[in-house]
Amino acid sequence: MLRNFLSYYRPWRGLFLLDFGCAVASGLLELAFPVAIKAYIDHLLPSGDLTLILLAAAGLLLIYLLNAGLMAVVTYWGHMLGINIETEMRRKAFEQLQRLSFAFFDKQRTGTLVARVTRDLEEIGEVAHHGPEDLFVAVMTFLGAFGLMLAINVQLGLIAACIFPLCVILIAVFGRRLTRTWQEIYSSVARFNVRLEENLGGMRVVQSFANEAHEKDLFAHDNAGYRRTKLEAYRHMAASTTLNYMGMRLVQVAILVAGAVFVARGALTIGGFVAFLLLVGLFFRPLDKIAAVMELYPRGLAGFRRYQDLLALRPDVQERPDAQEAPPFRGEIAFEGVSFGYDAERPVLRDISLCVAPGETVAIVGRSGAGKSSLVSLVPRFYDPQGGCVRIDGTDVRDFTLQSLRRQIGVVSQDVFLFGGTLRENVAYGRLGASEEDILAAIDAAQLTELAESLPDGLETIVGERGVALSGGQRQRVAIARTFLKNPPIIILDEATSALDLETEERIQAALNRLSEGRTTLVIAHRPQTIRGADRIVQLENQGLRERTGDAGLGYAGAV
């Protein structure tokens, strides 16, 4: 894991060296200050040379100015390093989410995924900036301060060193506890985000059932759990900080007493005594750095583990290494002995075979839950069958690249998703870069022109999150307009007109019939008028597919 983490520094070597070098230089200048104070008290003050004293003070001020500049570089450019790494990780996480198949999202909750791409990576960015430099500077400062302390007085140096191991042990113990606690916090944040996202997204359902009090109770429970876990982390932090503080103060008191004795005996100069007290602060400052890293590291570690787990996921639907770009489809579709189930132990489809000729419109009917949507979802490879295969123009769909396959298949489903942008943007999503003329033609074909003209901002009207500003029928017409714009050779209509009134459905159905001309179309519907223009009607049931010789009122003609 550490090797994987360090690999993200590789593109930013120069920035890392700048940040790291300035941090080290700043730490060395901090060590030089007590030495300068010793010389100032022991040599300059007794000399009485005011000019030399002022020059030394000016030199010390220049050193402070230099150190201030170094600290500014570390603060700004160091955080730039962390943000660059965080941005790269976020890009990879988002691209990974785009690759994962429907089966993954069927089992995940949106709030959890949002937390992985936001909160987790923010903590990782902080670790990327502070982790390496703070640890190195802490060790360097500790060794440098200890060496200078021994140079001033060995006995006082050993007194200070006696309590240091105890402080390190305390930091290690509380650090492990913090790691476990912050992992629990991340789980709490994920649950918290899920609760919030579901409540806001389902507010109409909540209010329509008057369940606001129930939602408040659920939110209060998750909120209280998050509070308890975070307070546990801060309790460990408070204990660690307090014990470290007391340890440093005990050493300072011991040094004050022992140093006074050494000064009284003439074994230590006053300048050496003052310098030693300053070095004690520097000697224990690494503990503060280490404690800060131990607070930050568990959060970053927990986030990076979750990030790695996300990147390690492999989509259920993957391209074969030798997958080829799909040629323009004629539109022949063949299901050959297809078996499929979302859970391998509970198959939805069993040994289904069906052949659809190019340009043919086939309606698939059957009871709810029979697997109609599951069957057509195998064509664009939203899922892969556990048995058998799906072929287009005689070629297994798994032999095509996913993008070239899906570019030639249009899907209009009952559950329409619209983005929160404008009406124009949602229609144009069917073919990015389409001309204005093509967009308007698709809108007209989907019977959306009248709606667009009635809206206050026309096509630039914001439709709201998930198209909340539009009715169900209007949302479905936007989805149909996308398909008109995409103009694919294969069309899948999964209850595409279920939310329309009968008059509008007749108009849309006429448009869909025009769209289906010369294209292979799979239609799933329950209304007789929706499937009236189909070339064939097949019924999906437990025993397989049966072809119907007429409309919904006729009997079966035999197994397909």
XYZ file of C-alpha atoms in Angstrom:
560
model
C 0.000 0.000 0.000
C 2.840 2.403 0.825
C 4.470 1.699 -2.526
C 1.197 2.427 -4.311
C 0.792 5.648 -2.356
C 4.315 6.865 -3.103
C 3.796 6.217 -6.810
C 1.452 9.229 -6.923
C 4.410 11.516 -6.136
C 6.217 10.491 -9.328
C 4.605 13.054 -11.691
C 5.302 15.822 -9.167
C 8.936 15.127 -8.262
C 9.999 18.752 -8.718
C 7.197 20.086 -6.548
C 7.909 17.471 -3.889
C 11.632 18.307 -3.816
C 10.843 22.035 -3.528
C 8.421 21.469 -0.672
C 10.634 18.922 1.077
C 13.833 20.946 0.653
C 12.250 24.125 2.030
C 10.815 22.213 4.992
C 14.253 20.767 5.805
C 15.960 24.172 5.437
C 13.357 25.744 7.716
C 13.962 23.048 10.316
C 17.744 23.652 10.216
C 17.266 27.386 10.699
C 15.110 26.656 13.741
C 18.012 24.665 15.190
C 20.409 27.548 14.526
C 18.413 29.987 16.652
C 19.311 28.553 20.121
C 22.992 28.426 19.103
C 22.811 32.088 18.048
C 21.166 33.006 21.375
C 23.958 31.269 23.315
C 26.622 33.222 21.432
C 24.629 36.438 21.835
C 24.382 36.094 25.646
C 27.808 34.600 26.374
C 29.948 36.675 24.008
C 28.211 39.719 22.528
C 26.539 41.047 25.673
C 29.706 40.873 27.827
C 31.700 42.642 25.080
C 29.502 45.727 25.302
C 30.029 46.400 21.573
C 26.650 47.932 20.661
C 27.450 48.054 16.918
C 28.267 44.354 16.840
C 25.165 43.576 18.891
C 22.957 45.491 16.437
C 24.574 43.788 13.448
C 23.988 40.393 15.044
C 20.339 41.317 15.693
C 19.973 42.420 12.056
C 21.512 39.128 10.903
C 19.081 37.219 13.112
C 16.188 39.207 11.633
C 17.344 38.271 8.115
C 17.389 34.625 9.143
C 13.827 34.988 10.401
C 12.757 36.604 7.125
C 14.357 33.764 5.175
C 12.626 31.209 7.363
C 9.303 33.006 6.904
C 9.755 32.736 3.124
C 10.562 29.047 3.404
C 7.446 28.478 5.517
C 5.322 30.314 2.923
C 6.686 28.008 0.196
C 5.970 24.930 2.310
C 2.444 26.106 3.115
C 1.397 27.040 -0.448
C 3.442 24.787 -2.717
C 3.213 21.879 -0.308
C -0.561 22.081 -0.330
C -0.415 22.356 -4.118
C 1.415 19.012 -4.109
C -1.319 17.471 -1.957
C -4.087 18.926 -4.134
C -2.413 17.666 -7.321
C -2.243 14.149 -5.931
C -5.819 14.402 -4.645
C -7.007 15.595 -8.077
C -5.278 12.713 -9.851
C -6.789 10.199 -7.449
C -10.237 11.727 -7.908
C -9.846 11.462 -11.692
C -8.947 7.776 -11.429
C -11.792 7.099 -9.002
C -14.320 8.780 -11.319
C -13.015 6.900 -14.367
C -13.257 3.646 -12.414
C -16.892 4.400 -11.585
C -17.563 4.948 -15.306
C -16.117 1.496 -16.062
C -18.071 -0.452 -13.476
C -21.128 -2.290 -14.728
C -24.781 -2.120 -13.743
C -24.355 -5.040 -11.330
C -22.042 -2.940 -9.147
C -24.420 0.026 -8.933
C -27.338 -2.307 -8.219
C -25.661 -3.122 -4.880
C -24.216 0.294 -3.969
C -25.698 3.418 -2.436
C -25.007 6.791 -3.969
C -24.044 8.493 -0.690
C -21.311 5.918 -0.035
C -19.800 6.418 -3.478
C -19.929 10.214 -3.157
C -18.018 9.984 0.153
C -15.299 7.923 -1.523
C -14.708 10.535 -4.209
C -14.923 13.575 -1.924
C -14.207 13.238 1.798
C -11.850 10.267 1.517
C -9.652 11.925 -1.085
C -9.508 15.237 0.777
C -7.934 13.457 3.735
C -5.517 11.614 1.440
C -4.434 14.957 -0.052
C -3.564 16.266 3.417
C -1.504 13.169 4.169
C 0.268 13.489 0.818
C 1.374 17.004 1.765
C 2.158 16.663 5.465
C 3.057 12.998 5.914
C 6.589 12.587 4.461
C 7.922 16.072 5.194
C 6.577 16.266 8.759
C 8.008 12.889 9.686
C 11.414 13.626 8.183
C 11.640 17.118 9.682
C 10.527 15.740 13.055
C 13.291 13.110 13.069
C 15.873 15.614 11.818
C 14.865 18.218 14.415
C 14.930 15.642 17.190
C 18.407 14.369 16.314
C 19.760 17.862 15.705
C 18.351 19.265 18.954
C 19.606 16.275 20.938
C 23.080 16.598 19.459
C 23.242 20.305 20.312
C 21.950 19.613 23.828
C 24.704 17.063 24.389
C 27.247 19.542 23.063
C 26.107 22.125 25.613
C 25.847 19.754 28.585
C 25.814 15.956 28.505
C 24.110 15.482 31.886
C 21.211 17.813 31.062
C 20.862 16.147 27.663
C 20.482 12.717 29.257
C 17.896 14.050 31.726
C 15.789 15.359 28.837
C 16.195 12.108 26.911
C 14.911 9.937 29.778
C 11.281 10.907 29.384
C 11.223 11.011 25.563
C 10.706 7.225 25.016
C 7.671 7.291 27.295
C 6.101 10.041 25.172
C 6.777 8.065 21.991
C 5.082 4.979 23.473
C 2.043 7.041 24.407
C 1.813 8.433 20.858
C 2.059 4.931 19.365
C -0.669 3.548 21.650
C -3.088 6.379 21.023
C -2.203 6.397 17.335
C -3.426 2.807 16.925
C -6.650 3.667 18.712
C -7.112 6.697 16.473
C -6.632 4.555 13.348
C -9.469 2.240 14.365
C -11.686 5.141 15.414
C -11.207 7.067 12.162
C -12.076 3.976 10.150
C -15.342 3.841 12.099
C -15.836 7.555 11.417
C -15.541 6.997 7.669
C -18.175 4.283 7.831
C -20.389 6.646 9.830
C -19.890 9.418 7.266
C -20.866 7.041 4.460
C -24.073 6.049 6.288
C -24.708 9.711 7.053
C -24.349 10.663 3.356
C -26.594 7.797 2.277
C -29.329 8.860 4.681
C -29.105 12.496 3.572
C -28.999 11.694 -0.160
C -31.952 9.305 0.022
C -34.026 11.705 2.102
C -33.464 14.665 -0.211
C -33.899 12.602 -3.358
C -37.098 11.022 -2.049
C -38.582 14.097 -0.390
C -41.794 13.858 -2.408
C -42.336 10.293 -1.238
C -41.531 11.260 2.362
C -44.007 14.121 2.376
C -46.698 12.280 0.433
C -46.748 9.574 3.130
C -46.380 12.152 5.945
C -43.303 10.301 7.237
C -41.242 13.352 8.163
C -41.103 12.322 11.837
C -39.854 8.850 10.892
C -37.137 10.330 8.686
C -36.119 12.698 11.480
C -35.712 9.728 13.817
C -33.577 7.841 11.302
C -31.444 10.908 10.651
C -31.095 11.592 14.387
C -29.880 8.026 14.941
C -27.191 8.276 12.247
C -26.270 11.785 13.364
C -25.881 10.668 16.981
C -23.768 7.696 15.917
C -21.473 9.980 13.932
C -21.192 12.295 16.952
C -20.308 9.432 19.315
C -17.620 8.066 17.022
C -16.047 11.452 16.447
C -16.060 12.275 20.165
C -14.264 8.978 20.775
C -11.536 10.083 18.373
C -11.216 13.457 20.055
C -11.080 11.768 23.476
C -8.016 9.815 22.357
C -6.525 12.986 20.869
C -7.130 14.910 24.112
C -5.479 12.212 26.213
C -2.472 12.012 23.918
C -2.038 15.810 23.733
C -2.388 16.256 27.495
C 0.123 13.547 28.360
C 2.621 14.890 25.823
C 2.219 18.405 27.219
C 2.795 17.228 30.781
C 5.822 15.211 29.719
C 7.438 18.251 28.087
C 6.677 20.479 31.082
C 8.144 17.948 33.506
C 11.343 17.926 31.506
C 11.437 21.725 31.465
C 11.007 21.883 35.256
C 13.718 19.268 35.722
C 16.043 21.213 33.407
C 15.302 24.464 35.258
C 16.316 22.896 38.581
C 19.311 20.940 37.301
C 20.465 23.783 35.051
C 20.358 26.251 37.934
C 22.606 23.903 39.919
C 25.073 23.601 37.006
C 25.124 27.395 36.539
C 25.712 27.924 40.271
C 28.635 25.499 40.146
C 30.092 27.158 37.047
C 29.608 24.037 34.891
C 27.201 25.872 32.551
C 27.080 29.452 31.272
C 23.927 31.526 31.398
C 23.832 31.616 27.601
C 24.204 27.841 27.497
C 21.383 27.497 30.031
C 18.998 29.706 27.995
C 19.983 27.939 24.755
C 19.379 24.556 26.392
C 15.880 25.585 27.475
C 15.134 26.652 23.895
C 16.512 23.348 22.602
C 14.216 21.445 24.966
C 11.281 23.028 23.153
C 12.777 22.002 19.796
C 13.610 18.557 21.181
C 9.959 17.913 22.053
C 8.469 19.734 19.084
C 8.831 16.594 16.929
C 6.385 14.955 19.314
C 3.801 17.555 18.326
C 4.601 16.911 14.660
C 4.357 13.155 15.142
C 1.126 13.536 17.114
C -0.326 15.687 14.299
C 0.725 13.086 11.729
C -0.725 10.323 13.905
C -4.005 12.250 13.926
C -3.906 12.819 10.167
C -2.425 9.490 9.106
C -5.316 7.249 10.299
C -7.813 9.362 8.370
C -5.683 9.266 5.230
C -4.947 5.566 5.694
C -8.630 4.692 6.020
C -9.455 6.815 2.974
C -6.629 5.348 0.874
C -7.676 1.799 1.715
C -11.211 2.546 0.559
C -9.791 4.219 -2.559
C -7.653 1.164 -3.320
C -10.633 -1.120 -2.767
C -12.587 0.905 -5.338
C -9.787 0.769 -7.917
C -9.339 -2.968 -7.316
C -12.924 -3.725 -8.362
C -13.286 -5.414 -11.708
C -16.440 -4.823 -13.750
C -18.704 -7.824 -14.264
C -18.919 -6.731 -17.896
C -15.416 -6.407 -19.373
C -14.069 -6.014 -22.860
C -12.152 -8.941 -24.232
C -8.480 -8.207 -24.981
C -9.115 -8.812 -28.683
C -12.436 -6.924 -28.860
C -12.992 -5.181 -32.188
C -14.803 -2.013 -33.227
C -18.320 -2.947 -34.267
C -19.089 -2.345 -37.967
C -22.392 -0.630 -38.919
C -25.091 -3.076 -37.822
C -27.683 -4.563 -40.143
C -29.655 -5.333 -36.991
C -30.039 -9.104 -36.757
C -30.268 -10.134 -33.071
C -30.023 -13.724 -31.862
C -30.416 -14.972 -28.285
C -28.898 -18.458 -28.187
C -29.657 -20.542 -25.104
C -29.419 -17.505 -22.825
C -29.557 -17.998 -19.062
C -29.212 -15.093 -16.661
C -29.776 -14.125 -13.048
C -28.748 -11.207 -10.846
C -28.075 -13.864 -8.237
C -26.523 -17.006 -9.712
C -28.662 -19.181 -7.425
C -31.913 -17.555 -8.619
C -31.940 -17.381 -12.430
C -34.359 -14.982 -14.090
C -33.935 -16.395 -17.612
C -33.420 -20.059 -18.477
C -32.221 -21.264 -21.871
C -33.932 -18.535 -23.906
C -33.540 -18.593 -27.685
C -34.956 -15.988 -30.021
C -33.958 -14.644 -33.430
C -34.934 -11.147 -34.616
C -34.446 -10.342 -38.295
C -32.910 -7.027 -39.435
C -35.535 -4.287 -39.444
C -38.061 -6.426 -37.597
C -40.113 -5.122 -34.650
C -40.644 -7.744 -31.967
C -42.831 -7.102 -28.941
C -41.987 -8.993 -25.758
C -44.836 -9.394 -23.297
C -45.293 -11.292 -20.058
C -46.093 -10.884 -16.402
C -44.116 -8.486 -14.212
C -40.870 -10.052 -13.068
C -40.735 -12.532 -15.943
C -37.401 -11.085 -17.095
C -38.385 -8.966 -20.086
C -36.163 -6.015 -19.171
C -33.375 -8.379 -18.150
C -33.497 -10.039 -21.566
C -33.199 -6.834 -23.593
C -30.478 -5.498 -21.209
C -28.208 -8.258 -22.482
C -28.129 -6.765 -25.991
C -26.097 -3.604 -25.112
C -24.207 -5.665 -22.493
C -25.516 -3.867 -19.439
C -25.202 -7.392 -18.064
C -23.642 -10.587 -19.419
C -25.525 -13.896 -19.435
C -24.272 -16.744 -17.270
C -25.060 -19.165 -20.084
C -25.467 -18.932 -23.839
C -24.734 -15.786 -25.847
C -26.266 -12.830 -27.646
C -25.254 -12.218 -31.247
C -25.693 -9.212 -33.509
C -25.289 -9.916 -37.225
C -23.861 -13.317 -36.299
C -21.132 -11.979 -33.968
C -21.109 -12.458 -30.205
C -21.651 -9.007 -28.648
C -18.713 -9.747 -26.316
C -16.421 -9.566 -29.341
C -17.209 -5.849 -29.801
C -15.811 -2.957 -27.796
C -18.451 -1.646 -25.414
C -18.535 1.877 -26.828
C -18.852 0.790 -30.452
C -21.633 -1.631 -29.455
C -23.633 0.818 -27.368
C -23.263 3.666 -29.860
C -25.495 1.682 -32.232
C -28.209 0.786 -29.734
C -30.835 3.229 -28.493
C -32.597 2.541 -25.199
C -35.740 4.259 -23.938
C -36.833 2.914 -20.572
C -39.746 3.499 -18.230
C -37.462 4.953 -15.546
C -36.188 8.063 -17.319
C -33.214 9.924 -15.868
C -32.711 13.554 -16.794
C -29.753 15.693 -15.810
C -30.334 18.912 -13.915
C -29.388 21.148 -16.852
C -31.489 22.608 -19.639
C -34.005 20.887 -21.878
C -31.646 21.384 -24.820
C -28.720 19.760 -22.983
C -30.802 16.728 -22.064
C -31.937 16.164 -25.643
C -28.451 16.840 -27.060
C -27.046 14.150 -24.734
C -28.264 11.641 -27.304
C -25.503 12.734 -29.696
C -22.923 15.126 -28.332
C -21.960 17.756 -30.861
C -25.194 17.453 -32.834
C -26.201 20.452 -34.919
C -29.024 22.773 -33.923
C -31.020 21.562 -36.897
C -30.750 17.919 -35.805
C -31.687 18.783 -32.207
C -34.797 20.668 -33.323
C -35.761 17.819 -35.665
C -35.486 15.288 -32.814
C -37.561 17.539 -30.542
C -40.237 17.864 -33.209
C -40.290 14.107 -33.877
C -40.761 13.422 -30.158
C -43.704 15.863 -29.976
C -41.756 18.233 -27.694
C -41.997 21.401 -29.803
C -45.231 22.562 -28.213
C -43.800 22.002 -24.718
C -40.573 23.861 -25.522
C -42.499 26.839 -26.871
C -44.678 26.979 -23.758
C -41.733 27.081 -21.334
C -40.541 30.541 -20.177
C -36.975 30.020 -21.443
C -37.780 27.589 -24.232
C -35.064 24.991 -24.757
C -32.876 26.790 -22.216
C -35.321 26.027 -19.380
C -33.709 24.245 -16.447
C -35.527 20.941 -15.945
C -34.292 20.433 -12.357
C -32.698 17.428 -10.683
C -33.896 14.226 -12.395
C -36.232 16.402 -14.513
C -38.461 17.298 -11.567
C -39.828 20.360 -13.415
C -41.388 18.095 -16.085
C -44.207 15.596 -15.899
C -43.601 11.871 -16.314
C -44.844 11.935 -19.887
C -42.706 14.945 -20.738
C -39.625 13.219 -19.329
C -40.315 10.165 -21.458
C -40.646 12.340 -24.561
C -37.242 13.883 -23.782
C -35.807 10.355 -23.608
C -37.461 9.510 -26.916
C -36.031 12.706 -28.447
C -32.556 11.580 -27.372
C -33.058 8.334 -29.252
C -34.285 10.148 -32.344
C -31.106 12.248 -32.201
C -28.883 9.199 -31.678
C -30.490 7.530 -34.716
C -29.277 3.960 -33.955
C -29.898 0.842 -36.086
C -31.202 -1.077 -33.038
C -33.828 0.325 -30.676
C -34.991 -1.009 -27.303
C -38.256 0.420 -25.981
C -38.811 -0.705 -22.395
C -42.267 0.589 -21.424
C -41.268 3.761 -23.284
C -44.787 5.220 -23.371
C -46.111 3.994 -20.013
C -46.318 7.501 -18.534
C -48.185 9.058 -21.455
C -51.881 9.736 -21.787
C -53.643 7.891 -24.581
C -53.786 10.884 -26.941
C -50.107 11.716 -26.527
C -49.183 8.040 -26.717
C -50.853 7.752 -30.086
C -48.808 10.697 -31.383
C -45.585 9.354 -29.892
C -46.347 5.841 -31.104
C -46.693 7.144 -34.646
C -43.292 8.843 -34.253
C -41.779 5.681 -32.820
C -43.171 3.702 -35.729
C -41.438 6.117 -38.114
C -38.244 5.785 -36.072
C -38.499 1.986 -36.221
C -38.708 1.872 -39.988
C -35.707 -0.001 -41.312
C -34.411 -0.608 -37.769
C -34.524 -3.605 -35.503
C -36.778 -2.825 -32.557
C -37.432 -4.708 -29.329
C -40.558 -3.454 -27.560
C -41.608 -4.258 -24.003
C -45.129 -3.123 -23.185
C -48.389 -4.135 -21.567
C -50.820 -1.930 -23.476
C -52.219 -3.555 -26.647
C -51.982 -0.284 -28.593
C -48.252 -0.107 -27.901
C -47.529 -3.452 -29.541
C -50.173 -3.255 -32.268
C -47.613 -2.392 -34.975
C -45.189 -5.186 -34.041
C -44.228 -7.735 -36.672
C -44.196 -10.443 -34.013
C -45.327 -10.785 -30.409
C -43.575 -13.224 -28.089
C -44.513 -14.030 -24.524
C -41.864 -14.623 -21.876
C -42.808 -17.112 -19.191
C -41.175 -19.692 -16.949
C -41.199 -22.293 -19.697
C -39.415 -19.970 -22.122
C -40.686 -17.870 -25.016
C -43.889 -18.519 -26.885
C -44.924 -16.692 -30.040
C -48.396 -15.243 -30.276
C -50.286 -15.351 -33.538
C -52.142 -12.096 -32.971
C -52.770 -9.423 -30.375
C -53.100 -9.928 -26.625
C -56.378 -11.805 -26.928
C -55.091 -14.712 -29.042
C -53.556 -17.968 -27.880
C -50.077 -19.378 -28.241
C -48.753 -20.738 -31.509
C -45.903 -22.724 -30.037
C -42.501 -22.352 -28.456
C -39.945 -20.123 -30.140
